PDB file of C-alpha atoms in Angstrom:
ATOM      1  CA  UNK A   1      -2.380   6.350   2.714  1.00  0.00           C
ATOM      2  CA  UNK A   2      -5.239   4.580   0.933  1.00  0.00           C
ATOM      3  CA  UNK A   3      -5.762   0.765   1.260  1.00  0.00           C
ATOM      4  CA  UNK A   4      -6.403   0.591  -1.956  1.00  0.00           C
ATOM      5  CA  UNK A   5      -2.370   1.094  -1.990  1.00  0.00           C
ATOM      6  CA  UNK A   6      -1.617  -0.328   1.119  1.00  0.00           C
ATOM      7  CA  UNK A   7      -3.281  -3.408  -0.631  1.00  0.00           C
ATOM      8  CA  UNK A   8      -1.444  -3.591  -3.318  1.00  0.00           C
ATOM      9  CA  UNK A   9       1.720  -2.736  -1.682  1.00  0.00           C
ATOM     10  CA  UNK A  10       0.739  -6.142   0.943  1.00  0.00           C
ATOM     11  CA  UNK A  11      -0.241  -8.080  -1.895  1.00  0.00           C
ATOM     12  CA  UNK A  12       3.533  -7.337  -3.937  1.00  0.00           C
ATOM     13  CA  UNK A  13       5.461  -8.193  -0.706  1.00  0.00           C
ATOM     14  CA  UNK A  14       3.680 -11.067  -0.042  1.00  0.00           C
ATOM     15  CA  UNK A  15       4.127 -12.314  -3.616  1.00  0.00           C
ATOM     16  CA  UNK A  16       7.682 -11.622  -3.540  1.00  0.00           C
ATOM     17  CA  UNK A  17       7.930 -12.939  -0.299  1.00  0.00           C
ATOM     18  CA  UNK A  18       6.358 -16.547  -1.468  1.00  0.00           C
ATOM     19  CA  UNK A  19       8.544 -16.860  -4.673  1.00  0.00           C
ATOM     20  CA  UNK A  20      11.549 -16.139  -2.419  1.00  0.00           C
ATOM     21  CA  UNK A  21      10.553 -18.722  -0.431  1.00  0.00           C
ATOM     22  CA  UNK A  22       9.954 -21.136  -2.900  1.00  0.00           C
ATOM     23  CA  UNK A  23      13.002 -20.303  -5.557  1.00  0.00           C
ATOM     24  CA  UNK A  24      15.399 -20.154  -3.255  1.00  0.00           C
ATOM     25  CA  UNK A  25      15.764 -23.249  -1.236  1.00  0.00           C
ATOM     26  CA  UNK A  26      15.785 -24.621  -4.845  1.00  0.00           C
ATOM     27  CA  UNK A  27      19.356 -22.103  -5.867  1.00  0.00           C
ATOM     28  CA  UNK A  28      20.633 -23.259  -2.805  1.00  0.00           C
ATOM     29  CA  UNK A  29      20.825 -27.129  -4.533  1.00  0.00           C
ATOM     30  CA  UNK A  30      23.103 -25.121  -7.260  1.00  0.00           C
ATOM     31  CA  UNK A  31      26.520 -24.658  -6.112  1.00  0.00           C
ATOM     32  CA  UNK A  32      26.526 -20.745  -6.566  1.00  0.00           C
ATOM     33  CA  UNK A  33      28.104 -20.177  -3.158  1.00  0.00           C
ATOM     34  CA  UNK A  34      24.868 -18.280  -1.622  1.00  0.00           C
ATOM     35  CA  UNK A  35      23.231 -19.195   1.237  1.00  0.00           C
ATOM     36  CA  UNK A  36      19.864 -18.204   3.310  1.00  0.00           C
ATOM     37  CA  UNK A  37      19.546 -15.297   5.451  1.00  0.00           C
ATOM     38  CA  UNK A  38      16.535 -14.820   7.549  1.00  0.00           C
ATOM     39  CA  UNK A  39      17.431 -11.257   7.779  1.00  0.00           C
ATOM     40  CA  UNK A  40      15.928 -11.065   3.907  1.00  0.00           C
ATOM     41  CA  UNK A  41      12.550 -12.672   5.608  1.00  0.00           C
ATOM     42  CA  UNK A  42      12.590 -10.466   8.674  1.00  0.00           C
ATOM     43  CA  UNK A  43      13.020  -7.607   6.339  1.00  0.00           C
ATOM     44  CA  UNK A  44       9.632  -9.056   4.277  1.00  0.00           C
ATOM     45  CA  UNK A  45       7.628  -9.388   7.344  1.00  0.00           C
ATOM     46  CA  UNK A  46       8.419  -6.337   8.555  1.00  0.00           C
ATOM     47  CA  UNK A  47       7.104  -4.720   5.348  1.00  0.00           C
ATOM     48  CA  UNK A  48       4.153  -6.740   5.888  1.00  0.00           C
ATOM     49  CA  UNK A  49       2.944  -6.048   9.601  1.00  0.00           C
ATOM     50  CA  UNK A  50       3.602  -1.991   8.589  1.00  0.00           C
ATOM     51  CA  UNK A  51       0.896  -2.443   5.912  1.00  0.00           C
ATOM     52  CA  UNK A  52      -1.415  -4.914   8.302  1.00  0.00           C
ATOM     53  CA  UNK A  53      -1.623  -2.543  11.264  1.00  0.00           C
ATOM     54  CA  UNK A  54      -1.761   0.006   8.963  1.00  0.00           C
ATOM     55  CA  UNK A  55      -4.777  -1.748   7.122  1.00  0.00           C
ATOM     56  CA  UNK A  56      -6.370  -3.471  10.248  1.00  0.00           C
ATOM     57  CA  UNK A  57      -7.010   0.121  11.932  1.00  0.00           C
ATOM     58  CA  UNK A  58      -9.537   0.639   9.550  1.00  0.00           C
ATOM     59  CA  UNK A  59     -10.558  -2.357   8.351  1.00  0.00           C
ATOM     60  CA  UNK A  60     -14.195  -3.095  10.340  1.00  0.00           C
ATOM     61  CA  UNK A  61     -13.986  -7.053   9.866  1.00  0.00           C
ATOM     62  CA  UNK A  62     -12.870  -8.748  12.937  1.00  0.00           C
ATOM     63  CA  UNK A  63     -12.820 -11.511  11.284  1.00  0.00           C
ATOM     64  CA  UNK A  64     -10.302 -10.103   8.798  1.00  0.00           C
ATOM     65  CA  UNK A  65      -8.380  -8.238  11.417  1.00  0.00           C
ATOM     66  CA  UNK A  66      -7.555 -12.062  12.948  1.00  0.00           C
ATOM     67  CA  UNK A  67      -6.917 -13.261   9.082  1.00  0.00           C
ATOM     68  CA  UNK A  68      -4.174 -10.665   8.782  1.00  0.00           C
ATOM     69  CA  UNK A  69      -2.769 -11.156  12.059  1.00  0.00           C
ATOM     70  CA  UNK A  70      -2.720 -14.664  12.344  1.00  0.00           C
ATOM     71  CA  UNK A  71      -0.711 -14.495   8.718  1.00  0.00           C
ATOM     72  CA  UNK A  72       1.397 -12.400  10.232  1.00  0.00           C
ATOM     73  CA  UNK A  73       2.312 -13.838  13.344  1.00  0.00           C
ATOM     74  CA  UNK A  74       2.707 -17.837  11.300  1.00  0.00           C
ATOM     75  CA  UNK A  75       5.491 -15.750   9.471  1.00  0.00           C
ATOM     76  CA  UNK A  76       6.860 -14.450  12.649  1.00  0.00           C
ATOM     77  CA  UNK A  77       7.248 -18.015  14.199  1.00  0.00           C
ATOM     78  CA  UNK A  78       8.731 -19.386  11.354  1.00  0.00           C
ATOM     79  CA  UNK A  79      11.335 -16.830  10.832  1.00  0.00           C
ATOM     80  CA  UNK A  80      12.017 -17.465  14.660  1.00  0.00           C
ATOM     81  CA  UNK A  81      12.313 -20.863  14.217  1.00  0.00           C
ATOM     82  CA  UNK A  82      14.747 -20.133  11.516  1.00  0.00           C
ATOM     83  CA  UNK A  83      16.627 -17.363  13.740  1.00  0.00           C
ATOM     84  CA  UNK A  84      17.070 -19.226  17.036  1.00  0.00           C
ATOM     85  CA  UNK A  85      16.963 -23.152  16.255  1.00  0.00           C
ATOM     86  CA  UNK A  86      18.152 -23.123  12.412  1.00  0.00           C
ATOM     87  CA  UNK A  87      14.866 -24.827  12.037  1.00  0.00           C
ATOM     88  CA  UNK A  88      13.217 -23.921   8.641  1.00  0.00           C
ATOM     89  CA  UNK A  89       9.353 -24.127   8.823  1.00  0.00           C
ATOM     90  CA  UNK A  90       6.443 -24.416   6.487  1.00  0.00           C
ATOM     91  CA  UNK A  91       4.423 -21.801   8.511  1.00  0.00           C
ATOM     92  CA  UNK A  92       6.234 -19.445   6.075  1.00  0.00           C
ATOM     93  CA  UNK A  93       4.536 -20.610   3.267  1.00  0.00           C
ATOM     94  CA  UNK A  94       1.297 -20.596   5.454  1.00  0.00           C
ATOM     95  CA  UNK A  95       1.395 -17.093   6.305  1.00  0.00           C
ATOM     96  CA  UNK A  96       2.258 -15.479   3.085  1.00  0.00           C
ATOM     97  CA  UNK A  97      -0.460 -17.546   1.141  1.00  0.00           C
ATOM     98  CA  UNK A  98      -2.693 -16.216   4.247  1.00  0.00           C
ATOM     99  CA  UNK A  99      -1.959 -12.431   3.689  1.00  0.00           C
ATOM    100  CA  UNK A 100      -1.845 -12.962   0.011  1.00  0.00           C
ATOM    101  CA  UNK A 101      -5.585 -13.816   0.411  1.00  0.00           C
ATOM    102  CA  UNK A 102      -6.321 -11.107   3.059  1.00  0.00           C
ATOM    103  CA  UNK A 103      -5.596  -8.521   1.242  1.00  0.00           C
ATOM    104  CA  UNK A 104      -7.540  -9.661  -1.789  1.00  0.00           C
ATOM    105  CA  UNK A 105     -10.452 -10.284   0.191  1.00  0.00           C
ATOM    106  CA  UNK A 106      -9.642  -6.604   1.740  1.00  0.00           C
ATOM    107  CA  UNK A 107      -9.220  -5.286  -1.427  1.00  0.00           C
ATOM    108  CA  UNK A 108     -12.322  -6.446  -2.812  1.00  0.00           C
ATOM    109  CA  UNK A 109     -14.123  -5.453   0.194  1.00  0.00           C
ATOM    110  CA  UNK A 110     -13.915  -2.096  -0.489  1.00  0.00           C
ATOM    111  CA  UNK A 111     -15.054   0.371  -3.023  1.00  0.00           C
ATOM    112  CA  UNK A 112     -11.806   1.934  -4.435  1.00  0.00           C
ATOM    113  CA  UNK A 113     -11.844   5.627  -6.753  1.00  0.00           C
ATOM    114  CA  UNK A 114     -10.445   5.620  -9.713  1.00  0.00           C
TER     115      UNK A 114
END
């Protein structure tokens, strides 16, 4: 698979990702009778350390090997936070702005074809 793809595919889940970490804890003040899952953000960073080691065994930055990985693994302590001691974390937020970025800088690192 291309990164140019792999990119964009990162850069959508991490998106996604953010807003349903923002918008949510805000639905959860309605009384709609829903209420958080960290399955839903397992199942997001899942999705998103597929595309990093995908993308970091042929990116040739260190540097932006440890920028993707370091994203990843803020997301990975927060959701464990969250699975173990009900603790919700702002490392979340951290991490998905952090791939977010990544994978622009990834992105724009490269020459892509048309």
């Amino acid at each position: 698979m291309k990164t140019k793809i792999l990119d964009y595919i990162g850069i959508s889940a991490a998106v996604l990702c953010l807003i349903h970490c923002i918008i949510f804890p805000l639905l959860m003040i309605i009384p709609l009778g829903i209420s958080h899952s960290p399955i839903i953000d397992l199942l997001f960073m899942m999705v998103g350390a597929i595309v990093v080691f995908r993308i970091t065994k042929t990116t040739e930055s260190v540097l932006l090997k440890v920028f993707f990985w370091a994203s990843i693994t803020l997301i990975a302590i927060s959701i464990g936070l969250d699975l173990i001691f009900n603790v919700h974390s702002e490392l979340i937020f951290i991490g998905a702005a952090g791939l977010i970025i990544a994978h622009i800088i990834n992105f724009k690192n490269h020459k892509h074809s048309a």
